[in-house]
mmCIF file of C-alpha atoms and ligand atoms in Angstrom:
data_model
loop_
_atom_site.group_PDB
_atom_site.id
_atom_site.type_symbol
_atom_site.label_atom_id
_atom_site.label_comp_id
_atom_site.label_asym_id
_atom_site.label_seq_id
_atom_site.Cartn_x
_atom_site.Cartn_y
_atom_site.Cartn_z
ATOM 1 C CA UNK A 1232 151.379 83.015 103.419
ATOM 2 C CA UNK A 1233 150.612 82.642 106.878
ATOM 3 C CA UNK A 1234 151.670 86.202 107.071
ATOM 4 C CA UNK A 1235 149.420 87.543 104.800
ATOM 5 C CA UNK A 1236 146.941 85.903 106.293
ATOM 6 C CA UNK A 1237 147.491 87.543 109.491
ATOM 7 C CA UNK A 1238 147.477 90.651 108.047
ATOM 8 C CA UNK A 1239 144.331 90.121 106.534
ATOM 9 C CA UNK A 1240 142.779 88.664 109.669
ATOM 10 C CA UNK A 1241 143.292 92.019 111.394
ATOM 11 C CA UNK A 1242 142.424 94.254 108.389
ATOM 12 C CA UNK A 1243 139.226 95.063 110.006
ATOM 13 C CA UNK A 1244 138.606 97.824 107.650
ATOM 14 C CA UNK A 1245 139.016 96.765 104.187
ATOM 15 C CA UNK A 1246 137.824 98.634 100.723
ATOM 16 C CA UNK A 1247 134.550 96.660 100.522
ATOM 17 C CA UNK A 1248 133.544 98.178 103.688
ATOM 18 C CA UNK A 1249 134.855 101.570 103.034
ATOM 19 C CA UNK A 1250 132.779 101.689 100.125
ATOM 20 C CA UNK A 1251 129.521 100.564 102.122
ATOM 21 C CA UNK A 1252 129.988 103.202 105.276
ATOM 22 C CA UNK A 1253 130.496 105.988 102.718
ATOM 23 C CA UNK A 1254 127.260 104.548 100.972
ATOM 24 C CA UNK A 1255 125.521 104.607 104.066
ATOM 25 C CA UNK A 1256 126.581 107.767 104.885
ATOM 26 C CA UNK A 1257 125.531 109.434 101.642
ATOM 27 C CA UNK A 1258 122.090 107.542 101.920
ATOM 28 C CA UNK A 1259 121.795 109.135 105.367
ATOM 29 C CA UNK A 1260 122.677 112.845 104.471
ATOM 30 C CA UNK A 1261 120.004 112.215 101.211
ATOM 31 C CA UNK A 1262 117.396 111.455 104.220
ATOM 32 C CA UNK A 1263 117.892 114.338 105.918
ATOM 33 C CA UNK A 1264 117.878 116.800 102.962
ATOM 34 C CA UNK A 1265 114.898 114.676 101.928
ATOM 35 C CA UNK A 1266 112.720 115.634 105.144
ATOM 36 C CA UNK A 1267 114.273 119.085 104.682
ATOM 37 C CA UNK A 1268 113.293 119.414 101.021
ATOM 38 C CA UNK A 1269 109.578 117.706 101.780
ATOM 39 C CA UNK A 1270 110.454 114.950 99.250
ATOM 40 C CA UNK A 1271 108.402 112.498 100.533
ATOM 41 C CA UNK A 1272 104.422 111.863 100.384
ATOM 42 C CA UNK A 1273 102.111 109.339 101.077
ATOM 43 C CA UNK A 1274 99.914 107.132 98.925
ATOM 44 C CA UNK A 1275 96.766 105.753 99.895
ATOM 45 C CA UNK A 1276 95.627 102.134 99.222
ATOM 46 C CA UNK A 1277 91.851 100.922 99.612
ATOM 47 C CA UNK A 1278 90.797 98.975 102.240
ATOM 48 C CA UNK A 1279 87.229 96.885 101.101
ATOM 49 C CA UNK A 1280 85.196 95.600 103.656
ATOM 50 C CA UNK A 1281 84.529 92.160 101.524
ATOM 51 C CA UNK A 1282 80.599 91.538 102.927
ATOM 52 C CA UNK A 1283 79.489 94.869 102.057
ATOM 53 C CA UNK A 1284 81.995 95.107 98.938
ATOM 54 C CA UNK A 1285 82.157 99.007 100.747
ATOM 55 C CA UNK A 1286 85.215 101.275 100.834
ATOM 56 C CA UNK A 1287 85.956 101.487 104.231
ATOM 57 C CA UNK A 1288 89.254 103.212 104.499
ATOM 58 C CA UNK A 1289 93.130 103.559 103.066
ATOM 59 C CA UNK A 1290 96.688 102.302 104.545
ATOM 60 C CA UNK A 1291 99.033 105.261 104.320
ATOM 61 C CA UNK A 1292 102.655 104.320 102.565
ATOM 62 C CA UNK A 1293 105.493 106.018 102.461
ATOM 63 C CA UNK A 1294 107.181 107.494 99.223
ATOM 64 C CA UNK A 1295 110.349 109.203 98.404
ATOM 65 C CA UNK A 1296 110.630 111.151 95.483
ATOM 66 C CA UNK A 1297 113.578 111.977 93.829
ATOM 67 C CA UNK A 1298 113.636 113.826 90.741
ATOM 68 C CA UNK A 1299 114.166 110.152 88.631
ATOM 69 C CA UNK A 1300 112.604 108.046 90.446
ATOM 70 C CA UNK A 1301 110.477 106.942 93.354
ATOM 71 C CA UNK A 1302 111.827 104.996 96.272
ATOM 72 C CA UNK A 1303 109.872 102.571 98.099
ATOM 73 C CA UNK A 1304 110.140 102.150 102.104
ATOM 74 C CA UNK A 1305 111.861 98.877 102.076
ATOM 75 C CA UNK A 1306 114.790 100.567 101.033
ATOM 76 C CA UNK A 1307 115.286 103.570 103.363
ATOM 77 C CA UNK A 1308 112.699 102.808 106.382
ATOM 78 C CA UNK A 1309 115.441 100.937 108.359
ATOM 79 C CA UNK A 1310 118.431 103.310 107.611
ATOM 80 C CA UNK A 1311 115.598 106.217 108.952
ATOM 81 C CA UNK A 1312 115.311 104.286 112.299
ATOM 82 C CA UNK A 1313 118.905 103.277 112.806
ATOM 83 C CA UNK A 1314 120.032 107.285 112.416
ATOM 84 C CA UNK A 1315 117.450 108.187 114.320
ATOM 85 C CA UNK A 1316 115.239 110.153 111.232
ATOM 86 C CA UNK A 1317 112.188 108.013 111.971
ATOM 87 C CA UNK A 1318 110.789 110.096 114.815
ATOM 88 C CA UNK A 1319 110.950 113.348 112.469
ATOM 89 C CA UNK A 1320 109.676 111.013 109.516
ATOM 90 C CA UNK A 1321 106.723 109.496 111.632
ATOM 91 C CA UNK A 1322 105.687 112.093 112.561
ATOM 92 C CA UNK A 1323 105.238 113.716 109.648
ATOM 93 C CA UNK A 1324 103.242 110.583 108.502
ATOM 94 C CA UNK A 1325 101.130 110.786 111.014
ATOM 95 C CA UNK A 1326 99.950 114.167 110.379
ATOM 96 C CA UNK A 1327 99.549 114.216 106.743
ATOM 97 C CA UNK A 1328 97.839 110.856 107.200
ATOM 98 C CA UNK A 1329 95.412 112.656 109.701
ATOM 99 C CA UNK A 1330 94.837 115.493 107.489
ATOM 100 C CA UNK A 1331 93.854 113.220 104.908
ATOM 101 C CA UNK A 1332 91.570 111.992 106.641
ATOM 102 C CA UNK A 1333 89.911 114.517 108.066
ATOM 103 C CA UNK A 1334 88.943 115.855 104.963
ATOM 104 C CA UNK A 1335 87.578 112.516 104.255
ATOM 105 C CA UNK A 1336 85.618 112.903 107.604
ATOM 106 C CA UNK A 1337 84.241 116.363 106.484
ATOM 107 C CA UNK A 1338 83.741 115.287 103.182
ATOM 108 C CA UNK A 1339 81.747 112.169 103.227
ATOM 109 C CA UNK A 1340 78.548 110.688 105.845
ATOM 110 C CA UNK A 1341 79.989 107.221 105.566
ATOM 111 C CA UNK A 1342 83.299 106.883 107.739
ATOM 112 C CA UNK A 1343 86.648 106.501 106.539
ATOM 113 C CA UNK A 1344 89.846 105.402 108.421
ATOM 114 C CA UNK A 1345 93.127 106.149 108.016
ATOM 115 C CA UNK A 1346 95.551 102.979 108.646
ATOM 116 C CA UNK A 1347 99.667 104.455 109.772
ATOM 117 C CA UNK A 1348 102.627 102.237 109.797
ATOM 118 C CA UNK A 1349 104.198 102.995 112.984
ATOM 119 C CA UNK A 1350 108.001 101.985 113.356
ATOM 120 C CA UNK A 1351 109.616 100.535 116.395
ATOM 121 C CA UNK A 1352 111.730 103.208 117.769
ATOM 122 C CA UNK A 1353 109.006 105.411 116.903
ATOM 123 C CA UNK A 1354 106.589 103.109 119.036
ATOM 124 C CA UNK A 1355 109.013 102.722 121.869
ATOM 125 C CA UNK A 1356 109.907 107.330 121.801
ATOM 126 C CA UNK A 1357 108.862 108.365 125.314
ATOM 127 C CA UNK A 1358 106.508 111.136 123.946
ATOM 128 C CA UNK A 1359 105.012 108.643 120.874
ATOM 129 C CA UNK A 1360 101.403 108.493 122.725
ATOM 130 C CA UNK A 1361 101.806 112.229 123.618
ATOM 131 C CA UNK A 1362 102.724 113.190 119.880
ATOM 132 C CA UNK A 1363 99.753 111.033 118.633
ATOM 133 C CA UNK A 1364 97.526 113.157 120.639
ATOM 134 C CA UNK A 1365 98.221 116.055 120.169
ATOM 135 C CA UNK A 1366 98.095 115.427 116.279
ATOM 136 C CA UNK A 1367 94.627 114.264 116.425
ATOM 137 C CA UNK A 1368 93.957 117.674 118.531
ATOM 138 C CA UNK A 1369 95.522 119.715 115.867
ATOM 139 C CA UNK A 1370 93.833 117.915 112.904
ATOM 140 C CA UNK A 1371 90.570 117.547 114.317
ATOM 141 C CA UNK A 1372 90.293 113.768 113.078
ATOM 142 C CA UNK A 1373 88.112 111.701 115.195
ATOM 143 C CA UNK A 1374 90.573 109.302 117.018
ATOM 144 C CA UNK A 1375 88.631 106.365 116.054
ATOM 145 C CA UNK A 1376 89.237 107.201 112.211
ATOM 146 C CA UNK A 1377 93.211 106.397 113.216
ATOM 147 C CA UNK A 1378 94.537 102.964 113.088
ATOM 148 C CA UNK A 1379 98.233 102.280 114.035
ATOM 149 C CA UNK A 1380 100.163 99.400 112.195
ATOM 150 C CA UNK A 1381 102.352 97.563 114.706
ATOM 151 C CA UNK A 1382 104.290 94.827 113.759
ATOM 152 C CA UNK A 1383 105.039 91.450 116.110
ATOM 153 C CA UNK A 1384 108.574 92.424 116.626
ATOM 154 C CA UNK A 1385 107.516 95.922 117.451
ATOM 155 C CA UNK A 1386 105.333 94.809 120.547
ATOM 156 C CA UNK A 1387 107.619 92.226 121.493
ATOM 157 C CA UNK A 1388 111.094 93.675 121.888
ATOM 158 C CA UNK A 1389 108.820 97.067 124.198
ATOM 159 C CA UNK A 1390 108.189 95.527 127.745
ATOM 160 C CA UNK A 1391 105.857 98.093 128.510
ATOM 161 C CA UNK A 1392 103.834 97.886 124.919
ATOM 162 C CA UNK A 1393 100.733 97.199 127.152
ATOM 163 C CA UNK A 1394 101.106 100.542 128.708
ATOM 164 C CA UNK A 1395 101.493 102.200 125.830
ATOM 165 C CA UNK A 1396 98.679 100.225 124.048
ATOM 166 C CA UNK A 1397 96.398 100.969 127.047
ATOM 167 C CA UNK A 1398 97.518 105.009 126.712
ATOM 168 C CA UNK A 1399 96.446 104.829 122.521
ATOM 169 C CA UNK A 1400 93.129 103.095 123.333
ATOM 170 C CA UNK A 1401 92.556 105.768 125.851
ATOM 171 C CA UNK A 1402 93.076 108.456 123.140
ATOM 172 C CA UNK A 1403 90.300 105.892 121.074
ATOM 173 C CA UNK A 1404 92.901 105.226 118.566
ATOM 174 C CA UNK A 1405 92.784 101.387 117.091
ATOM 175 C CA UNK A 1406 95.408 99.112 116.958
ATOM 176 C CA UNK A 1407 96.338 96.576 114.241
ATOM 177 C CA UNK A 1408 98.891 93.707 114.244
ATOM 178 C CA UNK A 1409 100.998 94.167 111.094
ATOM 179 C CA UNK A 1410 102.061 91.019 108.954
ATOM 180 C CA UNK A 1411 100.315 88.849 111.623
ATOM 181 C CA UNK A 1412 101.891 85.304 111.838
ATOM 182 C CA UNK A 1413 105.472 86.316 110.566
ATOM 183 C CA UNK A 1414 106.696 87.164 113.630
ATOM 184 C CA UNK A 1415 107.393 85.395 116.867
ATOM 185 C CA UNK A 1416 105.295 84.255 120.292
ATOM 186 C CA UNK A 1417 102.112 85.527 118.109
ATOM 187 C CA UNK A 1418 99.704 83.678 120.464
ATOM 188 C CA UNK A 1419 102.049 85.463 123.750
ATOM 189 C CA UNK A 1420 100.957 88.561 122.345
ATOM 190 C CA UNK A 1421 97.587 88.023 121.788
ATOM 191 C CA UNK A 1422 97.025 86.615 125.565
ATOM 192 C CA UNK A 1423 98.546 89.674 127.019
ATOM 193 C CA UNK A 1424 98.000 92.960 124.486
ATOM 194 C CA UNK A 1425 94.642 94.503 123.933
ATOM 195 C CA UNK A 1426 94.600 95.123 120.098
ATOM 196 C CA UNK A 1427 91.654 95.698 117.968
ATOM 197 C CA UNK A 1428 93.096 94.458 114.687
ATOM 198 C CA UNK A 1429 95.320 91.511 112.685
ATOM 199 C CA UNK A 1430 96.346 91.719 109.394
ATOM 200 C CA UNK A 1431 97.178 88.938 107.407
ATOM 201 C CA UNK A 1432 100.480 88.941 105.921
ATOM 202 C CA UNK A 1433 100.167 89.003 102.399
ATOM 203 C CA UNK A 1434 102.756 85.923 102.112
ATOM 204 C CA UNK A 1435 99.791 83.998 103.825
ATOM 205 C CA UNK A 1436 97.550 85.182 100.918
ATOM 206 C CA UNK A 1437 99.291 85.010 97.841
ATOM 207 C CA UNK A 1438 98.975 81.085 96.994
ATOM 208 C CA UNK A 1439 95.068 80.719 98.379
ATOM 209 C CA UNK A 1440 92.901 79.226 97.453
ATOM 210 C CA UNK A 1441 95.073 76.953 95.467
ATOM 211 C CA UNK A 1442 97.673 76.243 98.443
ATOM 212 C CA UNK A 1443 95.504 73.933 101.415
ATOM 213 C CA UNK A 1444 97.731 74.687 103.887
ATOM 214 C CA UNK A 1445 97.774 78.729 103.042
ATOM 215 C CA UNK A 1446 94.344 78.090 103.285
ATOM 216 C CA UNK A 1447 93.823 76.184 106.523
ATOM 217 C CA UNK A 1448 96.984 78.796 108.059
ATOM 218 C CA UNK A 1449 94.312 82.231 106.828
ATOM 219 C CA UNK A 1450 90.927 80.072 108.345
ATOM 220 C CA UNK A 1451 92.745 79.533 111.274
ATOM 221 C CA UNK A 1452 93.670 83.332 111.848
ATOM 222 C CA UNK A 1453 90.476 84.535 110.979
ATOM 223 C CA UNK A 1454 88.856 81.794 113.268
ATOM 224 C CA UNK A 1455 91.272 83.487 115.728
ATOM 225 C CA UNK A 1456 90.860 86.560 115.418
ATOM 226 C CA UNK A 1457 86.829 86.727 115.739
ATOM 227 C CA UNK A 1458 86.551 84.591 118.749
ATOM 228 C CA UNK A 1459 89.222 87.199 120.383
ATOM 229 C CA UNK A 1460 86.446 90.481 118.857
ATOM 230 C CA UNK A 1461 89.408 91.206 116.575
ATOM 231 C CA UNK A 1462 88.733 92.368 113.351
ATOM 232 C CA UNK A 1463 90.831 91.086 110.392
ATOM 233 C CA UNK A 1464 92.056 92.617 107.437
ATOM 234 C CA UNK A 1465 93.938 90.492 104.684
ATOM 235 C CA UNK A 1466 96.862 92.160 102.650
ATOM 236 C CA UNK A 1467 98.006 91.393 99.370
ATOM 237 C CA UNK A 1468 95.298 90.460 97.513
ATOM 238 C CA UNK A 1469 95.590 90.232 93.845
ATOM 239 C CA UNK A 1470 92.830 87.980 92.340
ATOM 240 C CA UNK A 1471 89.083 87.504 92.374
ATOM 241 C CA UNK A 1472 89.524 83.536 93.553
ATOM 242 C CA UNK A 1473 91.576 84.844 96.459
ATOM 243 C CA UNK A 1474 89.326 87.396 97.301
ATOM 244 C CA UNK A 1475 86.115 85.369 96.954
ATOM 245 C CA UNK A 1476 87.780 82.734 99.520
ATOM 246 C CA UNK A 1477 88.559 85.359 101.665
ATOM 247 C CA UNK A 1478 84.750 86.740 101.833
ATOM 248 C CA UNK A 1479 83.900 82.884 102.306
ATOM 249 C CA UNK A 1480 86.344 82.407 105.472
ATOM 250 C CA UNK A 1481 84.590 85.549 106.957
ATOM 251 C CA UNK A 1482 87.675 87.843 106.818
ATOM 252 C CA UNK A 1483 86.142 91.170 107.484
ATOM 253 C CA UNK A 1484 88.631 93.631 104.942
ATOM 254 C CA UNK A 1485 90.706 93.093 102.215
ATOM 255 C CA UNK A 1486 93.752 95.315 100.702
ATOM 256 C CA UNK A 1487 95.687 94.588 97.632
ATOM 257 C CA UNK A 1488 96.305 95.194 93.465
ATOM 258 C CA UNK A 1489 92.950 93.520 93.057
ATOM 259 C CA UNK A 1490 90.968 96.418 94.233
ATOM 260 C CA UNK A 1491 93.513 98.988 93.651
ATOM 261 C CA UNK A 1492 97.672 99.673 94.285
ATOM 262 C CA UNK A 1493 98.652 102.441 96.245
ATOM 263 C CA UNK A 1494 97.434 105.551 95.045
ATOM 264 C CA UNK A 1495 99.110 109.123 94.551
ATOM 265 C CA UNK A 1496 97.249 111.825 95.344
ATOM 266 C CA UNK A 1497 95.859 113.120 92.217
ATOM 267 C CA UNK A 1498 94.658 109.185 91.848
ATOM 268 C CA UNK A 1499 92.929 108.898 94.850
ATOM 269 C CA UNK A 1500 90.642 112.553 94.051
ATOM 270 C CA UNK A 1501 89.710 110.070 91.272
ATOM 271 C CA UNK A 1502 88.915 106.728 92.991
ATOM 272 C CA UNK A 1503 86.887 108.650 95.466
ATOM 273 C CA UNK A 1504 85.335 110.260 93.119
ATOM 274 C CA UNK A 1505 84.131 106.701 91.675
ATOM 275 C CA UNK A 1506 83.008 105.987 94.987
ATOM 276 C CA UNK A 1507 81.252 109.284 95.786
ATOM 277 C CA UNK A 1508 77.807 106.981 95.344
ATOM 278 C CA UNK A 1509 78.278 104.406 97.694
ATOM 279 C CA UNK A 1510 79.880 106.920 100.600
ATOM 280 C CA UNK A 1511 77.132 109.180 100.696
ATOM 281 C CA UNK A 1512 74.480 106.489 101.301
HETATM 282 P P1 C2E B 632 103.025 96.937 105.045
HETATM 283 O O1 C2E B 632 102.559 97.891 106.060
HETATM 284 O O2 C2E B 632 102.804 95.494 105.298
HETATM 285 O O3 C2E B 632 102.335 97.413 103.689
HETATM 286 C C1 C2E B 632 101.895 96.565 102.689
HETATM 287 C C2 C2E B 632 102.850 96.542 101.522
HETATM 288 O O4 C2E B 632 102.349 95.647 100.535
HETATM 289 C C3 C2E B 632 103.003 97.882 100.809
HETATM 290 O O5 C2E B 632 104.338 97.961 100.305
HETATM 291 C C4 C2E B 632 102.015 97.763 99.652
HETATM 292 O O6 C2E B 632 102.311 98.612 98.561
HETATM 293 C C5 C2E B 632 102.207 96.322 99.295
HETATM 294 N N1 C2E B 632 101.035 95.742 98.635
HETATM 295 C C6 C2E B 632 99.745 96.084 98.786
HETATM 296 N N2 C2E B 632 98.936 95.303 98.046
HETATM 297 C C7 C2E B 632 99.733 94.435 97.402
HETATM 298 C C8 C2E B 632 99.489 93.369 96.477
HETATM 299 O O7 C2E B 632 98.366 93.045 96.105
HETATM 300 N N3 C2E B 632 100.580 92.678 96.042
HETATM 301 C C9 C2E B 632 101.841 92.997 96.427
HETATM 302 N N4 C2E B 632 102.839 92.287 95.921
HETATM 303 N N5 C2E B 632 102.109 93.988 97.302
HETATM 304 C C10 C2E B 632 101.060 94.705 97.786
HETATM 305 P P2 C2E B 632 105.200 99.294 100.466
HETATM 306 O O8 C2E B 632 104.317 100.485 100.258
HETATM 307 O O9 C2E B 632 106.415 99.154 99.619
HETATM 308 O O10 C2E B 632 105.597 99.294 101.987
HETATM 309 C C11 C2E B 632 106.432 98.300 102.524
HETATM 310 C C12 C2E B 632 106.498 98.386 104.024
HETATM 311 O O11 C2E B 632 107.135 99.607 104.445
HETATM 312 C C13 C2E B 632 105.134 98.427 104.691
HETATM 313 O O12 C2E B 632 104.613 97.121 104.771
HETATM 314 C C14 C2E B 632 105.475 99.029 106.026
HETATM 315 O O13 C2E B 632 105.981 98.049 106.904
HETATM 316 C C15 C2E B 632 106.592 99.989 105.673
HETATM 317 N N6 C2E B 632 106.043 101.355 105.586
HETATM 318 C C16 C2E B 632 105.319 101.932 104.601
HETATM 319 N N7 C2E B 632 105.002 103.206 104.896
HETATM 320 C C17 C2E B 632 105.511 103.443 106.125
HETATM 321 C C18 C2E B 632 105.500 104.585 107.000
HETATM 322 O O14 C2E B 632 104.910 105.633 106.734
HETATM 323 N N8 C2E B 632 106.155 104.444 108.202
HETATM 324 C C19 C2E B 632 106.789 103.284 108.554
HETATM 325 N N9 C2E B 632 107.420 103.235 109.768
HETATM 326 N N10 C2E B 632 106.808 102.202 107.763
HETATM 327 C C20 C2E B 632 106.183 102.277 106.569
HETATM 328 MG MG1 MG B 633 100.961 98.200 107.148
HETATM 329 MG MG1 MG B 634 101.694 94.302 106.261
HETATM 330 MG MG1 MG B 635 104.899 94.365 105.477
#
């Protein structure tokens, strides 16, 4: 017994794992064939600007399409940045999300900005700033049109996130706070980075107005937020009460199902389309 035991202690290497590594493996090599094949594309979701009840922009998300299916980015955005695929990934986000755009900026008197989820290893790449720059050179998108999703975690674990912040604002990109509040040493950040944006997590959202303290926790960001000149966008908005409270508190932009879900590309020729009014005033 105590044998077996022993055995088993040392069996570092058992079936179970086996069967994840190989797993992992094959999830990695479907990556790579996936950037290789083009498989993935972005979808656009509105952002409102709640006192003007304007569009004033879309988030780009990630999609991977397989002939099935369509896989979202909690489920492969990690494995890209632990093998490494994220800077080939990101960076093909970032231009198709800045040649969106610029035919947005072409196409329309009223600005539009284009909002990019930017990863942590792709935040902390030596050349990130460089690669951003020479995107928006290529593309011809005004700089100011690009925002760059950061999360907490992602500014916290760089020491030199300041520098790089400070190199992205030269370029006249914006910067945005990610799922603001779910991270750690929020307020640290916010005495030391210069950031233009923070969006509220959606799990911050999703019980208001019923929930007091939800309620008091989004007040107190957006109370936060303008007294620092940071604008504030609230994600994960789903119904008319939340998004009424939201105007209400003074929350500058709202994103979420309410308004519209991330849209493919044929769908957003449409939405725009709907908008076409309102954007060429
Ligand atoms: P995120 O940046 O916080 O994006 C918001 C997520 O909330 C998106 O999930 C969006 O589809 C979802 N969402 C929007 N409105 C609602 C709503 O009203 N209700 C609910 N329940 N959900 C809503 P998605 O697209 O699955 O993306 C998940 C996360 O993956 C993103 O969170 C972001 O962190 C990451 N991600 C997405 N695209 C990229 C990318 O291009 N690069 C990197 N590095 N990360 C990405
Ligand atoms: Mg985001
Ligand atoms: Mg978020
Ligand atoms: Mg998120």
């Amino acid at each position: 017994e105590a044998k077996i035991q022993g055995k088993r202690r040392f069996c570092l290497f058992n079936d179970g794992m086996a069967d994840k590594v190989r797993l992992r493996m094959q999830t990695e090599q479907r990556l790579r064939q996936a950037m290789h094949r083009q498989a993935f594309e972005l979808h656009y979701q509105p952002l409102i600007s709640l006192s003007e009840a304007q569009l004033v922009g879309f988030e780009a998300l990630i999609r991977w399409r397989e002939p099935d299916r369509l896989i979202f980015p909690d489920s492969f955005i990690t494995i890209a940045e632990e093998c490494g695929l994220i800077h080939d990934i990101g960076e093909w986000v970032l231009r198709s999300a800045c040649k969106q755009a610029k035919q947005w900026q072409d196409g329309y008197p009223r600005p539009l900005r284009v909002a990019v989820n930017v990863s942590a290893r792709q935040f902390a790449a030596p050349d990130f700033v460089r690669k951003v720059g020479l995107i928006l050179l290529e593309t011809g998108l005004y700089p100011h049109l690009l925002e760059l999703e950061v999360t907490e975690s992602t500014l916290q674990i760089m020491e030199d996130s300041q520098r790089v912040l400070g190199e992205l604002k030269a370029l006249g990109v914006s910067i945005a706070i990610d799922d603001f509040g779910t991270g750690y040493s929020s307020m640290a950040l916010l005495k030391h980075l210069t950031i233009d944006r923070l969006k509220i997590d959606r799990s911050f959202v999703k019980d208001t107005p019923e929930a007091v303290r939800d309620c008091a926790i989004c007040r107190a960001i957006v109370t936060l937020a303008h007294s620092l000149m940071l604008s504030i966008t609230a994600e994960g908005v789903e119904t008319t009460e939340q998004a009424d409270f939201l105007a209400k508190i003074g929350c500058d932009t709202a994103q979420g199902y309410l308004f519209a879900k991330p849209l493919p590309q044929e769908a957003l020729a449409e939405y725009l389309t709907l908008w076409q009014g309102r954007l060429a005033e």
